[in-house]
Amino acid sequence: MNRMVINYVVGIVSMVAFAYISSYFPEMFSYLIIAYMVLMMGLILFMTGKSTSRMIKDVSYIEKGNVIAKISKETINKLKSKDIAILSRELSDQGKLMMLSFLPLILFIIIIFFPSLRDVFSVVGQLGRTEQERNFLSFLSFYLFIYVLSISSSMFTRIYARRKGGLLMIPSQYVVTDRGVVADKRTPIKIPVEKTKIRYDSKRKFVEIVVPGQGGSPDSRVRLYSPNPRELYNTLTGKSSKES
């Protein structure tokens, strides 16, 4: 099953369970929190296990190839400093979007620490016939509000990433072999890269590769700053060229 669908199903079931326990068994709420955290950690480990194993194999495969170039942190920082005017705007826009993803958590904490704000959700609770039903509907509307905010922020992130071609990721160092690139010793990119997924900018000195996201997460744009972007582009697209 698609990981995104699983996330939605788990979110909806958890929302109802939290509302029910909060209303009918408030003394069990802390246990529910612990169980939820354990469940989520288990799901994350299960869903990422295969992709992590594949990533490790790809890193090992690429590193066993003939080394063409090793681009150091110092070289990348030097090239980035010459591109800082445009790069800072790109990172600023993306940073604002990342802050949006924390909005649901911030609002949740504020509402928890200021119980009077929860009175807004008691309007929905008035539809209940008994005290427990009213509490259940109030809690359900509260959790639904937080859940909708969370989903909305995720959607905005995916829309932004789609328009930009992916979320920008800049490795601090990388190694190029005749089998591909290993960025930051953990991100493998095998050769050849489809030409529709890669571009280079000779003026700004980088090659940018679109890497598909995992489990519903948005795509990433892995930006490799390089002294010779055209040659790196040729290498990654399968042409005979070497990075100097």
Tab-separated table of N, CA and C in Angstrom, residues 24-155:
chain	number	residue	atom	x	y	z
A	24	TYR	N	-13.845	9.358	27.129
A	24	TYR	CA	-14.401	8.264	27.923
A	24	TYR	C	-13.404	7.653	28.907
A	25	PHE	N	-12.116	7.708	28.576
A	25	PHE	CA	-11.096	7.131	29.460
A	25	PHE	C	-9.915	8.092	29.583
A	26	PRO	N	-10.131	9.269	30.146
A	26	PRO	CA	-9.050	10.273	30.220
A	26	PRO	C	-7.822	9.779	30.974
A	27	GLU	N	-8.019	8.842	31.920
A	27	GLU	CA	-6.880	8.332	32.680
A	27	GLU	C	-5.954	7.469	31.814
A	28	MET	N	-6.454	7.040	30.641
A	28	MET	CA	-5.661	6.207	29.741
A	28	MET	C	-4.949	7.019	28.658
A	29	PHE	N	-5.133	8.327	28.688
A	29	PHE	CA	-4.625	9.165	27.599
A	29	PHE	C	-3.104	9.077	27.459
A	30	SER	N	-2.398	9.086	28.592
A	30	SER	CA	-0.930	9.033	28.532
A	30	SER	C	-0.450	7.724	27.916
A	31	TYR	N	-1.162	6.625	28.214
A	31	TYR	CA	-0.803	5.335	27.628
A	31	TYR	C	-1.040	5.338	26.117
A	32	LEU	N	-2.101	6.025	25.713
A	32	LEU	CA	-2.401	6.126	24.287
A	32	LEU	C	-1.290	6.872	23.552
A	33	ILE	N	-0.789	7.936	24.171
A	33	ILE	CA	0.299	8.703	23.567
A	33	ILE	C	1.521	7.811	23.355
A	34	ILE	N	1.856	7.025	24.382
A	34	ILE	CA	3.010	6.127	24.289
A	34	ILE	C	2.793	5.083	23.199
A	35	ALA	N	1.587	4.485	23.177
A	35	ALA	CA	1.276	3.471	22.170
A	35	ALA	C	1.346	4.055	20.759
A	36	TYR	N	0.858	5.278	20.622
A	36	TYR	CA	0.873	5.941	19.312
A	36	TYR	C	2.309	6.175	18.840
A	37	MET	N	3.161	6.635	19.754
A	37	MET	CA	4.555	6.893	19.392
A	37	MET	C	5.263	5.606	18.992
A	38	VAL	N	5.001	4.522	19.741
A	38	VAL	CA	5.611	3.235	19.416
A	38	VAL	C	5.128	2.748	18.053
A	39	LEU	N	3.818	2.893	17.800
A	39	LEU	CA	3.249	2.471	16.520
A	39	LEU	C	3.862	3.243	15.357
A	40	MET	N	3.966	4.562	15.517
A	40	MET	CA	4.512	5.390	14.444
A	40	MET	C	5.981	5.061	14.189
A	41	MET	N	6.735	4.844	15.259
A	41	MET	CA	8.143	4.485	15.094
A	41	MET	C	8.271	3.150	14.376
A	42	GLY	N	7.392	2.207	14.727
A	42	GLY	CA	7.403	0.902	14.069
A	42	GLY	C	7.088	1.008	12.587
A	43	LEU	N	6.080	1.818	12.256
A	43	LEU	CA	5.709	2.005	10.852
A	43	LEU	C	6.832	2.668	10.061
A	44	ILE	N	7.458	3.680	10.676
A	44	ILE	CA	8.550	4.380	9.997
A	44	ILE	C	9.715	3.425	9.731
A	45	LEU	N	10.060	2.618	10.737
A	45	LEU	CA	11.151	1.665	10.566
A	45	LEU	C	10.817	0.635	9.499
A	46	PHE	N	9.560	0.183	9.495
A	46	PHE	CA	9.137	-0.825	8.516
A	46	PHE	C	9.161	-0.273	7.099
A	47	MET	N	8.624	0.950	6.922
A	47	MET	CA	8.507	1.537	5.588
A	47	MET	C	9.857	1.990	5.031
A	48	THR	N	10.766	2.396	5.919
A	48	THR	CA	12.068	2.899	5.446
A	48	THR	C	13.145	1.821	5.404
A	49	GLY	N	12.850	0.664	5.974
A	49	GLY	CA	13.843	-0.405	6.028
A	49	GLY	C	14.356	-0.817	4.662
A	50	LYS	N	13.423	-1.075	3.742
A	50	LYS	CA	13.814	-1.529	2.405
A	50	LYS	C	14.570	-0.455	1.640
A	51	SER	N	14.074	0.787	1.724
A	51	SER	CA	14.728	1.872	0.986
A	51	SER	C	16.127	2.145	1.536
A	52	THR	N	16.287	2.009	2.859
A	52	THR	CA	17.606	2.214	3.466
A	52	THR	C	18.585	1.134	3.025
A	53	SER	N	18.101	-0.101	2.985
A	53	SER	CA	18.946	-1.210	2.543
A	53	SER	C	19.386	-1.011	1.098
A	54	ARG	N	18.455	-0.575	0.253
A	54	ARG	CA	18.782	-0.327	-1.151
A	54	ARG	C	19.782	0.824	-1.286
A	55	MET	N	19.613	1.855	-0.449
A	55	MET	CA	20.512	3.005	-0.490
A	55	MET	C	21.940	2.587	-0.129
A	56	ILE	N	22.078	1.766	0.911
A	56	ILE	CA	23.401	1.304	1.342
A	56	ILE	C	24.078	0.500	0.235
A	57	LYS	N	23.300	-0.349	-0.445
A	57	LYS	CA	23.858	-1.141	-1.544
A	57	LYS	C	24.311	-0.249	-2.692
A	58	ASP	N	23.496	0.775	-3.005
A	58	ASP	CA	23.845	1.691	-4.098
A	58	ASP	C	25.096	2.502	-3.766
A	59	VAL	N	25.205	2.947	-2.512
A	59	VAL	CA	26.396	3.697	-2.087
A	59	VAL	C	27.643	2.828	-2.245
A	60	SER	N	27.547	1.582	-1.797
A	60	SER	CA	28.679	0.659	-1.892
A	60	SER	C	29.048	0.398	-3.352
A	61	TYR	N	28.027	0.223	-4.189
A	61	TYR	CA	28.258	-0.039	-5.614
A	61	TYR	C	28.989	1.130	-6.279
A	62	ILE	N	28.535	2.349	-6.012
A	62	ILE	CA	29.137	3.535	-6.635
A	62	ILE	C	30.554	3.764	-6.129
A	63	GLU	N	30.767	3.592	-4.827
A	63	GLU	CA	32.091	3.848	-4.246
A	63	GLU	C	33.149	2.860	-4.737
A	64	LYS	N	32.715	1.695	-5.226
A	64	LYS	CA	33.664	0.704	-5.743
A	64	LYS	C	34.113	1.018	-7.173
A	65	GLY	N	33.512	2.037	-7.780
A	65	GLY	CA	33.904	2.432	-9.124
A	65	GLY	C	35.198	3.229	-9.117
A	66	ASN	N	35.691	3.538	-10.311
A	66	ASN	CA	36.910	4.338	-10.446
A	66	ASN	C	36.607	5.800	-10.129
A	67	VAL	N	37.342	6.350	-9.182
A	67	VAL	CA	37.092	7.726	-8.745
A	67	VAL	C	37.503	8.719	-9.832
A	68	ILE	N	36.573	9.595	-10.185
A	68	ILE	CA	36.830	10.654	-11.163
A	68	ILE	C	37.160	11.960	-10.453
A	69	ALA	N	36.428	12.232	-9.379
A	69	ALA	CA	36.672	13.484	-8.644
A	69	ALA	C	36.141	13.381	-7.229
A	70	LYS	N	36.806	14.111	-6.334
A	70	LYS	CA	36.325	14.285	-4.964
A	70	LYS	C	36.205	15.784	-4.723
A	71	ILE	N	34.970	16.230	-4.545
A	71	ILE	CA	34.734	17.659	-4.349
A	71	ILE	C	34.583	17.917	-2.856
A	72	SER	N	35.481	18.704	-2.315
A	72	SER	CA	35.541	18.937	-0.870
A	72	SER	C	34.561	20.013	-0.415
A	73	LYS	N	34.390	20.070	0.892
A	73	LYS	CA	33.535	21.086	1.506
A	73	LYS	C	34.056	22.484	1.211
A	74	GLU	N	35.368	22.652	1.239
A	74	GLU	CA	35.971	23.963	0.983
A	74	GLU	C	35.672	24.446	-0.433
A	75	THR	N	35.775	23.538	-1.401
A	75	THR	CA	35.500	23.901	-2.795
A	75	THR	C	34.045	24.300	-2.978
A	76	ILE	N	33.146	23.523	-2.379
A	76	ILE	CA	31.717	23.813	-2.499
A	76	ILE	C	31.377	25.147	-1.850
A	77	ASN	N	31.915	25.398	-0.670
A	77	ASN	CA	31.642	26.673	0.016
A	77	ASN	C	32.151	27.865	-0.791
A	78	LYS	N	33.290	27.688	-1.446
A	78	LYS	CA	33.844	28.766	-2.268
A	78	LYS	C	32.929	29.070	-3.449
A	79	LEU	N	32.410	28.027	-4.092
A	79	LEU	CA	31.509	28.210	-5.233
A	79	LEU	C	30.162	28.769	-4.785
A	80	LYS	N	29.697	28.318	-3.629
A	80	LYS	CA	28.426	28.830	-3.091
A	80	LYS	C	28.527	30.312	-2.755
A	81	SER	N	29.670	30.724	-2.254
A	81	SER	CA	29.838	32.135	-1.876
A	81	SER	C	29.719	33.056	-3.082
A	82	LYS	N	30.086	32.576	-4.255
A	82	LYS	CA	29.967	33.368	-5.476
A	82	LYS	C	28.534	33.377	-6.005
A	83	ASP	N	27.724	32.453	-5.479
A	83	ASP	CA	26.331	32.322	-5.927
A	83	ASP	C	25.359	32.769	-4.840
A	84	ILE	N	25.886	33.421	-3.807
A	84	ILE	CA	25.113	33.674	-2.593
A	84	ILE	C	23.891	34.558	-2.818
A	85	ALA	N	23.946	35.488	-3.760
A	85	ALA	CA	22.829	36.416	-3.969
A	85	ALA	C	21.559	35.675	-4.367
A	86	ILE	N	21.671	34.786	-5.346
A	86	ILE	CA	20.503	34.027	-5.808
A	86	ILE	C	20.190	32.894	-4.845
A	87	LEU	N	21.235	32.218	-4.366
A	87	LEU	CA	21.045	31.080	-3.473
A	87	LEU	C	20.327	31.473	-2.191
A	88	SER	N	20.654	32.618	-1.629
A	88	SER	CA	20.027	33.055	-0.375
A	88	SER	C	18.528	33.262	-0.547
A	89	ARG	N	18.118	33.754	-1.716
A	89	ARG	CA	16.684	33.929	-1.972
A	89	ARG	C	15.991	32.577	-2.084
A	90	GLU	N	16.649	31.639	-2.738
A	90	GLU	CA	16.079	30.296	-2.883
A	90	GLU	C	15.909	29.628	-1.520
A	91	LEU	N	16.938	29.718	-0.697
A	91	LEU	CA	16.884	29.090	0.623
A	91	LEU	C	15.907	29.803	1.547
A	92	SER	N	15.772	31.119	1.388
A	92	SER	CA	14.832	31.881	2.210
A	92	SER	C	13.399	31.453	1.926
A	93	ASP	N	13.051	31.324	0.652
A	93	ASP	CA	11.701	30.897	0.277
A	93	ASP	C	11.412	29.497	0.795
A	94	GLN	N	12.389	28.615	0.661
A	94	GLN	CA	12.195	27.244	1.122
A	94	GLN	C	12.130	27.182	2.648
A	95	GLY	N	12.911	28.024	3.321
A	95	GLY	CA	12.894	28.066	4.783
A	95	GLY	C	11.545	28.495	5.329
A	96	LYS	N	10.922	29.470	4.671
A	96	LYS	CA	9.591	29.917	5.096
A	96	LYS	C	8.580	28.789	4.966
A	97	LEU	N	8.712	28.012	3.900
A	97	LEU	CA	7.809	26.883	3.704
A	97	LEU	C	8.018	25.832	4.785
A	98	MET	N	9.275	25.595	5.153
A	98	MET	CA	9.568	24.614	6.188
A	98	MET	C	8.989	25.046	7.538
A	99	MET	N	9.011	26.352	7.802
A	99	MET	CA	8.428	26.867	9.037
A	99	MET	C	6.931	26.597	9.085
A	100	LEU	N	6.289	26.632	7.909
A	100	LEU	CA	4.855	26.367	7.837
A	100	LEU	C	4.527	24.962	8.321
A	101	SER	N	5.435	24.024	8.101
A	101	SER	CA	5.188	22.643	8.510
A	101	SER	C	5.147	22.490	10.029
A	102	PHE	N	5.727	23.460	10.766
A	102	PHE	CA	5.706	23.410	12.230
A	102	PHE	C	4.459	24.084	12.815
A	103	LEU	N	3.662	24.729	11.964
A	103	LEU	CA	2.488	25.457	12.445
A	103	LEU	C	1.504	24.578	13.215
A	104	PRO	N	1.138	23.380	12.711
A	104	PRO	CA	0.208	22.532	13.471
A	104	PRO	C	0.710	22.207	14.875
A	105	LEU	N	1.994	21.881	15.002
A	105	LEU	CA	2.558	21.548	16.313
A	105	LEU	C	2.531	22.757	17.236
A	106	ILE	N	2.867	23.929	16.698
A	106	ILE	CA	2.869	25.152	17.504
A	106	ILE	C	1.465	25.456	18.022
A	107	LEU	N	0.470	25.361	17.135
A	107	LEU	CA	-0.916	25.622	17.541
A	107	LEU	C	-1.392	24.599	18.560
A	108	PHE	N	-0.998	23.344	18.376
A	108	PHE	CA	-1.382	22.288	19.316
A	108	PHE	C	-0.855	22.604	20.713
A	109	ILE	N	0.413	23.001	20.793
A	109	ILE	CA	1.022	23.327	22.090
A	109	ILE	C	0.340	24.538	22.724
A	110	ILE	N	0.050	25.557	21.913
A	110	ILE	CA	-0.605	26.766	22.427
A	110	ILE	C	-1.975	26.437	23.007
A	111	ILE	N	-2.740	25.632	22.274
A	111	ILE	CA	-4.091	25.287	22.732
A	111	ILE	C	-4.041	24.428	23.991
A	112	ILE	N	-3.038	23.538	24.070
A	112	ILE	CA	-2.898	22.689	25.258
A	112	ILE	C	-2.569	23.532	26.492
A	113	PHE	N	-1.699	24.520	26.336
A	113	PHE	CA	-1.272	25.343	27.473
A	113	PHE	C	-2.256	26.469	27.796
A	114	PHE	N	-3.170	26.747	26.889
A	114	PHE	CA	-4.209	27.756	27.131
A	114	PHE	C	-5.578	27.121	26.905
A	115	PRO	N	-6.067	26.386	27.923
A	115	PRO	CA	-7.324	25.641	27.793
A	115	PRO	C	-8.515	26.488	27.358
A	116	SER	N	-8.491	27.776	27.659
A	116	SER	CA	-9.626	28.628	27.289
A	116	SER	C	-9.831	28.664	25.777
A	117	LEU	N	-8.757	28.446	25.026
A	117	LEU	CA	-8.867	28.441	23.565
A	117	LEU	C	-9.657	27.240	23.065
A	118	ARG	N	-9.726	26.192	23.902
A	118	ARG	CA	-10.469	25.000	23.496
A	118	ARG	C	-11.973	25.217	23.538
A	119	ASP	N	-12.396	26.314	24.151
A	119	ASP	CA	-13.829	26.602	24.215
A	119	ASP	C	-14.424	26.791	22.828
A	120	VAL	N	-13.570	27.169	21.880
A	120	VAL	CA	-14.049	27.342	20.500
A	120	VAL	C	-14.615	26.035	19.972
A	121	PHE	N	-13.996	24.924	20.338
A	121	PHE	CA	-14.419	23.619	19.836
A	121	PHE	C	-15.612	23.060	20.607
A	122	SER	N	-15.938	23.667	21.752
A	122	SER	CA	-17.093	23.204	22.528
A	122	SER	C	-18.403	23.503	21.816
A	123	VAL	N	-18.366	24.407	20.834
A	123	VAL	CA	-19.569	24.704	20.047
A	123	VAL	C	-20.041	23.444	19.334
A	124	VAL	N	-19.088	22.691	18.777
A	124	VAL	CA	-19.427	21.428	18.120
A	124	VAL	C	-19.907	20.419	19.145
A	125	GLY	N	-19.309	20.456	20.329
A	125	GLY	CA	-19.683	19.512	21.374
A	125	GLY	C	-21.118	19.635	21.830
A	126	GLN	N	-21.729	20.778	21.630
A	126	GLN	CA	-23.119	20.983	22.029
A	126	GLN	C	-24.088	20.096	21.262
A	127	LEU	N	-23.615	19.486	20.184
A	127	LEU	CA	-24.464	18.575	19.416
A	127	LEU	C	-24.659	17.245	20.135
A	128	GLY	N	-23.813	16.952	21.119
A	128	GLY	CA	-23.931	15.703	21.858
A	128	GLY	C	-25.084	15.709	22.842
A	129	ARG	N	-25.579	14.509	23.139
A	129	ARG	CA	-26.719	14.389	24.060
A	129	ARG	C	-26.261	14.232	25.505
A	130	THR	N	-25.142	13.552	25.707
A	130	THR	CA	-24.619	13.355	27.060
A	130	THR	C	-23.314	14.127	27.220
A	131	GLU	N	-22.850	14.206	28.463
A	131	GLU	CA	-21.606	14.927	28.735
A	131	GLU	C	-20.430	14.291	28.002
A	132	GLN	N	-20.375	12.961	27.999
A	132	GLN	CA	-19.278	12.275	27.327
A	132	GLN	C	-19.330	12.471	25.815
A	133	GLU	N	-20.546	12.459	25.263
A	133	GLU	CA	-20.683	12.698	23.823
A	133	GLU	C	-20.249	14.111	23.458
A	134	ARG	N	-20.603	15.060	24.306
A	134	ARG	CA	-20.200	16.445	24.047
A	134	ARG	C	-18.679	16.588	24.119
A	135	ASN	N	-18.082	15.928	25.101
A	135	ASN	CA	-16.619	15.956	25.204
A	135	ASN	C	-15.965	15.303	23.983
A	136	PHE	N	-16.559	14.178	23.565
A	136	PHE	CA	-16.015	13.460	22.410
A	136	PHE	C	-16.042	14.331	21.157
A	137	LEU	N	-17.163	14.979	20.892
A	137	LEU	CA	-17.290	15.828	19.708
A	137	LEU	C	-16.364	17.043	19.792
A	138	SER	N	-16.204	17.571	20.996
A	138	SER	CA	-15.301	18.715	21.170
A	138	SER	C	-13.855	18.318	20.882
A	139	PHE	N	-13.440	17.194	21.476
A	139	PHE	CA	-12.077	16.717	21.230
A	139	PHE	C	-11.874	16.333	19.763
A	140	LEU	N	-12.904	15.700	19.177
A	140	LEU	CA	-12.789	15.280	17.784
A	140	LEU	C	-12.614	16.486	16.860
A	141	SER	N	-13.369	17.543	17.108
A	141	SER	CA	-13.243	18.751	16.283
A	141	SER	C	-11.867	19.399	16.480
A	142	PHE	N	-11.355	19.333	17.711
A	142	PHE	CA	-10.025	19.884	17.992
A	142	PHE	C	-8.940	19.116	17.233
A	143	TYR	N	-8.972	17.773	17.344
A	143	TYR	CA	-7.974	16.963	16.654
A	143	TYR	C	-8.130	17.063	15.138
A	144	LEU	N	-9.377	17.181	14.674
A	144	LEU	CA	-9.612	17.337	13.236
A	144	LEU	C	-9.002	18.641	12.728
A	145	PHE	N	-9.129	19.699	13.527
A	145	PHE	CA	-8.559	20.995	13.163
A	145	PHE	C	-7.044	20.888	12.996
A	146	ILE	N	-6.386	20.248	13.965
A	146	ILE	CA	-4.933	20.079	13.902
A	146	ILE	C	-4.546	19.187	12.724
A	147	TYR	N	-5.339	18.131	12.508
A	147	TYR	CA	-5.045	17.187	11.420
A	147	TYR	C	-5.160	17.861	10.056
A	148	VAL	N	-6.212	18.654	9.871
A	148	VAL	CA	-6.407	19.366	8.603
A	148	VAL	C	-5.264	20.354	8.364
A	149	LEU	N	-4.831	21.041	9.423
A	149	LEU	CA	-3.689	21.947	9.290
A	149	LEU	C	-2.429	21.190	8.864
A	150	SER	N	-2.229	20.023	9.459
A	150	SER	CA	-1.055	19.218	9.139
A	150	SER	C	-1.083	18.762	7.684
A	151	ILE	N	-2.254	18.281	7.246
A	151	ILE	CA	-2.395	17.833	5.861
A	151	ILE	C	-2.205	19.001	4.903
A	152	SER	N	-2.756	20.157	5.266
A	152	SER	CA	-2.650	21.342	4.405
A	152	SER	C	-1.201	21.781	4.235
A	153	SER	N	-0.447	21.783	5.344
A	153	SER	CA	0.965	22.182	5.252
A	153	SER	C	1.753	21.205	4.384
A	154	SER	N	1.403	19.910	4.473
A	154	SER	CA	2.071	18.908	3.633
A	154	SER	C	1.743	19.126	2.164
A	155	MET	N	0.482	19.478	1.894
A	155	MET	CA	0.070	19.730	0.515
A	155	MET	C	0.785	20.948	-0.056
